[in-house]
């Protein structure tokens, strides 16, 4: 019997690459997102697609129930849907801050709630939450993204201990800069929110750097490195709690552990401000 996988955020980047890799490896894959035209590109490969907006409870319920109706259950959930909301804390409207948490935290949590009864029934399952090195550190102009990823880390750690006795694994993936659409969306939001006020010089400097990294994409980790880590976690008999993706990510988190807060601030400010 093929294992049934649901990948959210499958219309682009890490989620898309993960859906393709798992499909190639013989899993029965469902890819979900809002942009159906992008999802349709996966259909000829044999991937099933479902509409999903993780800010809409009805859409999440419908997505999981239609999958379970067809397949009788679910073995793996990869929570990949997310985006980067940037800008200074003083500038970002609270409505946008709430939206960031709605997509990156509450959407992931609700999808998890919806699949857990089916995983408990089978006494097995794996939930993979795409966090970030941003869940372990911070830099200026991304407070809502960083705090949302910190929340994903805490939520996943609690969940892992709660569901262990039901035979369910919870895995956190921590990518660093990865060559997807994420960076341009994040840099655009930084300029939108902070491009014109007291923080404009910093916003311009940081977003210019992000545009240069994410437009050329050569100097940052390829999405396939991260999707390979996700596959490794899904296929591990005893997966680790966390997998860090990308060489610079390891170095950054090592430096974070090594230095006190003030010293780490100095390092980050040296590279950003
Ligand atoms: N790229 C990086 O540098 C990086 C680094 C660390 C962590 N991450 C994390 O990796 C995950 C995947 O991002 P990515 O880099 O692959 O970026 P991406 O290429 O922009 O993909 C983001 C995916 O999320 C989906 N999504 C966004 N809002 C949604 C919503 N309301 N409902 C359902 N789906 C939604 C998008 O689909 P639709 O727009 O079609 O709905 C898209 O498929 C995110 O959680 C991100 O925070 C990325």
Short mmCIF file of C-alpha atoms and ligand atoms in Angstrom, two decimals:
data_model
loop_
_atom_site.label_atom_id
_atom_site.label_comp_id
_atom_site.label_asym_id
_atom_site.label_seq_id
_atom_site.Cartn_x
_atom_site.Cartn_y
_atom_site.Cartn_z
CA UNK A 1 0.00 0.00 0.00
CA UNK A 2 1.34 3.41 -0.96
CA UNK A 3 1.76 5.88 1.88
CA UNK A 4 -0.52 8.91 1.54
CA UNK A 5 1.14 12.34 1.84
CA UNK A 6 -0.37 15.82 1.92
CA UNK A 7 2.02 18.68 1.11
CA UNK A 8 0.75 22.23 1.71
CA UNK A 9 2.40 25.05 -0.24
CA UNK A 10 2.90 22.67 -3.17
CA UNK A 11 2.40 25.32 -5.86
CA UNK A 12 5.94 26.68 -5.47
CA UNK A 13 9.44 26.31 -4.03
CA UNK A 14 10.19 23.79 -1.29
CA UNK A 15 6.65 22.35 -1.18
CA UNK A 16 6.52 21.81 -4.94
CA UNK A 17 9.93 20.13 -4.96
CA UNK A 18 8.96 17.94 -1.99
CA UNK A 19 5.72 16.82 -3.68
CA UNK A 20 7.63 15.88 -6.85
CA UNK A 21 10.38 14.00 -4.96
CA UNK A 22 7.92 12.02 -2.80
CA UNK A 23 5.82 11.19 -5.86
CA UNK A 24 8.96 9.96 -7.66
CA UNK A 25 9.71 7.75 -4.66
CA UNK A 26 6.34 6.01 -4.87
CA UNK A 27 4.24 7.89 -2.32
CA UNK A 28 0.61 8.78 -3.11
CA UNK A 29 0.99 12.56 -3.02
CA UNK A 30 -1.59 15.31 -2.66
CA UNK A 31 -0.30 18.83 -3.25
CA UNK A 32 -2.36 21.75 -1.95
CA UNK A 33 -2.25 25.54 -2.28
CA UNK A 34 -4.34 28.50 -3.47
CA UNK A 35 -2.96 28.89 -7.03
CA UNK A 36 -4.66 26.08 -8.92
CA UNK A 37 -2.99 26.96 -12.25
CA UNK A 38 0.41 26.32 -10.61
CA UNK A 39 -0.82 23.09 -9.01
CA UNK A 40 -2.14 21.87 -12.37
CA UNK A 41 1.49 21.57 -13.57
CA UNK A 42 1.87 18.70 -11.07
CA UNK A 43 -1.06 16.67 -12.40
CA UNK A 44 0.73 15.16 -15.46
CA UNK A 45 3.40 13.87 -13.05
CA UNK A 46 0.72 11.83 -11.25
CA UNK A 47 0.35 14.15 -8.25
CA UNK A 48 -3.17 14.79 -6.96
CA UNK A 49 -4.02 18.40 -6.27
CA UNK A 50 -6.41 20.12 -3.89
CA UNK A 51 -7.33 23.78 -3.37
CA UNK A 52 -6.26 25.07 0.03
CA UNK A 53 -6.16 28.41 1.78
CA UNK A 54 -4.69 27.99 5.26
CA UNK A 55 -6.40 31.19 6.43
CA UNK A 56 -9.83 29.69 5.70
CA UNK A 57 -11.09 27.01 8.11
CA UNK A 58 -13.70 25.69 5.64
CA UNK A 59 -11.02 25.27 2.97
CA UNK A 60 -8.74 23.34 5.37
CA UNK A 61 -11.58 21.06 6.53
CA UNK A 62 -12.61 20.37 2.92
CA UNK A 63 -9.02 19.67 1.83
CA UNK A 64 -8.39 17.04 4.52
CA UNK A 65 -11.85 15.47 4.39
CA UNK A 66 -11.81 15.03 0.60
CA UNK A 67 -8.36 13.40 0.79
CA UNK A 68 -9.40 11.06 3.60
CA UNK A 69 -12.68 10.19 1.84
CA UNK A 70 -10.71 9.02 -1.20
CA UNK A 71 -7.73 7.37 0.51
CA UNK A 72 -9.19 6.25 3.85
CA UNK A 73 -6.49 8.01 5.88
CA UNK A 74 -3.27 9.97 5.79
CA UNK A 75 0.29 8.95 6.68
CA UNK A 76 2.31 12.15 6.26
CA UNK A 77 1.52 15.88 6.47
CA UNK A 78 4.18 18.32 5.25
CA UNK A 79 3.24 21.82 6.45
CA UNK A 80 5.08 23.97 3.92
CA UNK A 81 2.64 26.83 3.22
CA UNK A 82 4.07 30.12 4.40
CA UNK A 83 5.43 33.52 3.45
CA UNK A 84 7.79 36.16 4.82
CA UNK A 85 6.24 39.33 6.18
CA UNK A 86 8.93 41.98 6.68
CA UNK A 87 9.25 45.57 7.84
CA UNK A 88 10.00 47.35 11.10
CA UNK A 89 7.80 46.51 14.10
CA UNK A 90 6.79 50.19 14.24
CA UNK A 91 5.63 50.16 10.62
CA UNK A 92 3.90 46.83 10.01
CA UNK A 93 0.12 47.18 10.53
CA UNK A 94 -1.25 44.80 13.17
CA UNK A 95 -3.59 43.38 10.54
CA UNK A 96 -0.58 42.21 8.52
CA UNK A 97 1.14 40.89 11.69
CA UNK A 98 -1.97 38.83 12.43
CA UNK A 99 -2.07 37.57 8.84
CA UNK A 100 1.53 36.39 9.17
CA UNK A 101 0.61 34.32 12.22
CA UNK A 102 -2.63 33.16 10.56
CA UNK A 103 -0.72 31.64 7.63
CA UNK A 104 2.58 30.55 9.21
CA UNK A 105 1.35 29.39 12.64
CA UNK A 106 -2.43 28.93 12.94
CA UNK A 107 -2.80 27.44 9.45
CA UNK A 108 -0.09 24.90 10.22
CA UNK A 109 -1.66 24.17 13.61
CA UNK A 110 -5.16 23.73 12.17
CA UNK A 111 -3.96 21.37 9.42
CA UNK A 112 -2.23 19.39 12.17
CA UNK A 113 -5.46 19.21 14.23
CA UNK A 114 -7.36 17.97 11.19
CA UNK A 115 -5.00 15.08 10.35
CA UNK A 116 -4.24 13.89 13.90
CA UNK A 117 -7.43 11.82 14.48
CA UNK A 118 -6.65 9.74 11.35
CA UNK A 119 -3.01 9.27 12.38
CA UNK A 120 -4.04 8.26 15.93
CA UNK A 121 -6.49 5.72 14.44
CA UNK A 122 -3.62 4.00 12.63
CA UNK A 123 -1.18 4.55 15.48
CA UNK A 124 1.33 5.97 12.99
CA UNK A 125 2.09 9.10 11.03
CA UNK A 126 4.60 11.87 10.46
CA UNK A 127 4.04 15.61 10.61
CA UNK A 128 6.81 17.71 9.08
CA UNK A 129 6.70 21.41 9.96
CA UNK A 130 8.79 23.75 7.84
CA UNK A 131 10.24 26.24 10.26
CA UNK A 132 13.47 28.13 9.49
CA UNK A 133 16.71 29.13 11.12
CA UNK A 134 14.52 32.19 11.81
CA UNK A 135 12.92 30.02 14.50
CA UNK A 136 16.17 30.06 16.45
CA UNK A 137 17.53 33.56 15.86
CA UNK A 138 16.44 37.01 14.68
CA UNK A 139 17.61 39.94 12.61
CA UNK A 140 16.11 43.40 12.09
CA UNK A 141 13.09 44.11 9.89
CA UNK A 142 11.49 40.69 10.11
CA UNK A 143 10.05 40.53 13.62
CA UNK A 144 6.71 39.01 12.63
CA UNK A 145 8.31 36.33 10.47
CA UNK A 146 10.91 35.51 13.14
CA UNK A 147 8.37 35.39 15.93
CA UNK A 148 6.01 33.23 13.85
CA UNK A 149 8.83 30.75 13.21
CA UNK A 150 9.77 30.79 16.92
CA UNK A 151 6.12 29.89 17.56
CA UNK A 152 6.32 27.01 15.06
CA UNK A 153 9.36 25.68 16.94
CA UNK A 154 7.61 25.78 20.33
CA UNK A 155 4.36 24.37 18.99
CA UNK A 156 6.20 21.50 17.27
CA UNK A 157 8.23 20.67 20.39
CA UNK A 158 5.07 20.47 22.53
CA UNK A 159 3.24 18.47 19.89
CA UNK A 160 6.09 15.98 19.51
CA UNK A 161 5.85 15.02 23.18
CA UNK A 162 2.01 14.88 23.12
CA UNK A 163 1.70 12.52 20.17
CA UNK A 164 4.70 10.26 20.77
CA UNK A 165 2.56 7.64 22.57
CA UNK A 166 0.26 7.48 19.54
CA UNK A 167 3.15 6.44 17.29
CA UNK A 168 3.25 9.82 15.52
CA UNK A 169 6.49 11.64 14.65
CA UNK A 170 6.84 15.42 14.56
CA UNK A 171 9.79 16.83 12.65
CA UNK A 172 10.99 20.41 12.32
CA UNK A 173 12.90 21.49 9.20
CA UNK A 174 15.10 24.59 9.54
CA UNK A 175 16.19 25.96 6.16
CA UNK A 176 18.24 29.12 5.75
CA UNK A 177 18.21 31.27 2.60
CA UNK A 178 16.70 28.97 -0.02
CA UNK A 179 16.27 29.71 -3.72
CA UNK A 180 12.47 30.09 -4.02
CA UNK A 181 9.94 32.90 -4.48
CA UNK A 182 10.02 33.51 -0.70
CA UNK A 183 12.83 36.11 -0.76
CA UNK A 184 11.32 38.44 -3.35
CA UNK A 185 7.94 38.34 -1.57
CA UNK A 186 9.70 39.15 1.73
CA UNK A 187 11.84 41.95 0.26
CA UNK A 188 8.80 43.48 -1.47
CA UNK A 189 6.91 43.48 1.84
CA UNK A 190 9.87 45.15 3.59
CA UNK A 191 9.91 47.98 1.05
CA UNK A 192 6.12 48.29 1.14
CA UNK A 193 5.98 48.63 4.93
CA UNK A 194 9.25 50.46 5.72
CA UNK A 195 10.54 51.85 2.41
CA UNK A 196 9.37 55.38 3.18
CA UNK A 197 9.73 56.21 6.88
CA UNK A 198 12.27 56.32 9.72
CA UNK A 199 13.59 52.86 8.81
CA UNK A 200 13.83 53.47 5.05
CA UNK A 201 17.64 53.38 4.83
CA UNK A 202 17.80 50.01 6.60
CA UNK A 203 14.86 48.68 4.57
CA UNK A 204 16.55 49.69 1.32
CA UNK A 205 19.90 48.20 2.31
CA UNK A 206 18.44 44.91 3.51
CA UNK A 207 15.93 44.48 0.71
CA UNK A 208 18.62 45.25 -1.92
CA UNK A 209 20.70 42.44 -0.45
CA UNK A 210 17.71 40.10 -0.45
CA UNK A 211 16.84 40.99 -4.06
CA UNK A 212 20.42 40.27 -5.08
CA UNK A 213 20.55 36.89 -3.27
CA UNK A 214 17.14 35.69 -4.39
CA UNK A 215 17.29 37.03 -7.98
CA UNK A 216 20.62 35.40 -8.77
CA UNK A 217 19.90 32.40 -6.48
CA UNK A 218 23.42 30.99 -7.13
CA UNK A 219 24.79 31.80 -3.67
CA UNK A 220 21.91 30.37 -1.66
CA UNK A 221 20.73 26.83 -0.95
CA UNK A 222 18.76 25.12 -3.68
CA UNK A 223 15.17 24.07 -2.81
CA UNK A 224 16.14 20.50 -3.73
CA UNK A 225 18.58 20.38 -0.76
CA UNK A 226 15.70 21.16 1.60
CA UNK A 227 13.22 18.81 -0.10
CA UNK A 228 15.85 16.02 0.14
CA UNK A 229 16.03 16.67 3.90
CA UNK A 230 12.23 16.44 4.13
CA UNK A 231 12.28 13.11 2.26
CA UNK A 232 15.01 11.90 4.61
CA UNK A 233 12.86 12.82 7.62
CA UNK A 234 9.74 11.18 6.14
CA UNK A 235 11.61 7.95 5.42
CA UNK A 236 13.56 7.73 8.69
CA UNK A 237 12.39 4.97 11.06
CA UNK A 238 13.28 7.22 13.99
CA UNK A 239 13.45 10.76 12.57
CA UNK A 240 15.35 13.44 14.42
CA UNK A 241 13.36 16.25 16.02
CA UNK A 242 15.13 18.81 13.79
CA UNK A 243 16.95 18.94 10.48
CA UNK A 244 18.92 22.08 9.57
CA UNK A 245 19.27 22.84 5.84
CA UNK A 246 22.18 24.59 4.12
CA UNK A 247 25.84 25.14 5.03
CA UNK A 248 25.44 28.77 6.14
CA UNK A 249 22.46 27.73 8.27
CA UNK A 250 24.60 25.34 10.33
CA UNK A 251 27.26 28.03 10.79
CA UNK A 252 24.67 30.67 11.75
CA UNK A 253 23.00 28.46 14.37
CA UNK A 254 26.38 27.36 15.73
CA UNK A 255 27.38 31.03 16.13
CA UNK A 256 24.03 31.76 17.79
CA UNK A 257 24.63 29.00 20.36
CA UNK A 258 28.22 30.10 20.94
CA UNK A 259 27.69 33.82 21.53
CA UNK A 260 25.80 35.73 24.21
CA UNK A 261 22.83 37.83 23.02
CA UNK A 262 24.74 41.13 22.77
CA UNK A 263 27.63 39.59 20.84
CA UNK A 264 25.25 37.84 18.45
CA UNK A 265 23.38 41.16 17.94
CA UNK A 266 26.71 42.74 16.98
CA UNK A 267 27.40 40.04 14.40
CA UNK A 268 23.91 40.32 12.87
CA UNK A 269 24.00 44.14 12.88
CA UNK A 270 27.42 44.07 11.19
CA UNK A 271 25.91 42.09 8.29
CA UNK A 272 22.59 43.92 8.12
CA UNK A 273 22.64 47.50 9.47
N1 LIG B 1 13.00 30.27 0.85
C1 LIG B 1 13.61 30.53 2.01
O1 LIG B 1 14.66 31.24 2.06
C2 LIG B 1 13.06 29.91 3.27
C3 LIG B 1 13.92 29.83 4.38
C4 LIG B 1 13.44 29.26 5.56
C5 LIG B 1 12.14 28.81 5.63
N2 LIG B 1 11.32 28.90 4.55
C6 LIG B 1 9.94 28.43 4.69
O2 LIG B 1 9.67 27.43 3.73
C7 LIG B 1 8.26 27.36 3.48
C8 LIG B 1 8.02 27.30 1.98
O3 LIG B 1 8.43 28.53 1.39
P1 LIG B 1 9.19 28.59 0.00
O4 LIG B 1 10.56 29.08 0.26
O5 LIG B 1 9.01 27.35 -0.76
O6 LIG B 1 8.40 29.83 -0.66
P2 LIG B 1 7.42 29.94 -1.92
O7 LIG B 1 8.09 29.41 -3.13
O8 LIG B 1 6.94 31.34 -1.93
O9 LIG B 1 6.21 28.94 -1.54
C9 LIG B 1 5.28 29.27 -0.55
C10 LIG B 1 4.08 28.35 -0.67
O10 LIG B 1 3.15 28.66 0.37
C11 LIG B 1 1.86 28.73 -0.20
N3 LIG B 1 0.98 29.61 0.57
C12 LIG B 1 1.20 30.90 0.92
N4 LIG B 1 0.12 31.39 1.55
C13 LIG B 1 -0.82 30.40 1.58
C14 LIG B 1 -2.13 30.29 2.07
N5 LIG B 1 -2.76 31.32 2.67
N6 LIG B 1 -2.78 29.11 1.93
C15 LIG B 1 -2.19 28.05 1.33
N7 LIG B 1 -0.93 28.09 0.84
C16 LIG B 1 -0.26 29.26 0.95
C17 LIG B 1 2.07 29.24 -1.62
O11 LIG B 1 1.01 28.82 -2.45
P3 LIG B 1 -0.16 29.76 -3.02
O12 LIG B 1 0.35 31.16 -3.09
O13 LIG B 1 -0.45 29.14 -4.36
O14 LIG B 1 -1.28 29.54 -2.05
C18 LIG B 1 3.36 28.51 -2.00
O15 LIG B 1 3.04 27.25 -2.53
C19 LIG B 1 7.67 28.58 4.18
O16 LIG B 1 7.09 28.18 5.41
C20 LIG B 1 8.87 29.47 4.43
O17 LIG B 1 8.69 30.32 5.54
C21 LIG B 1 11.76 29.44 3.37
#
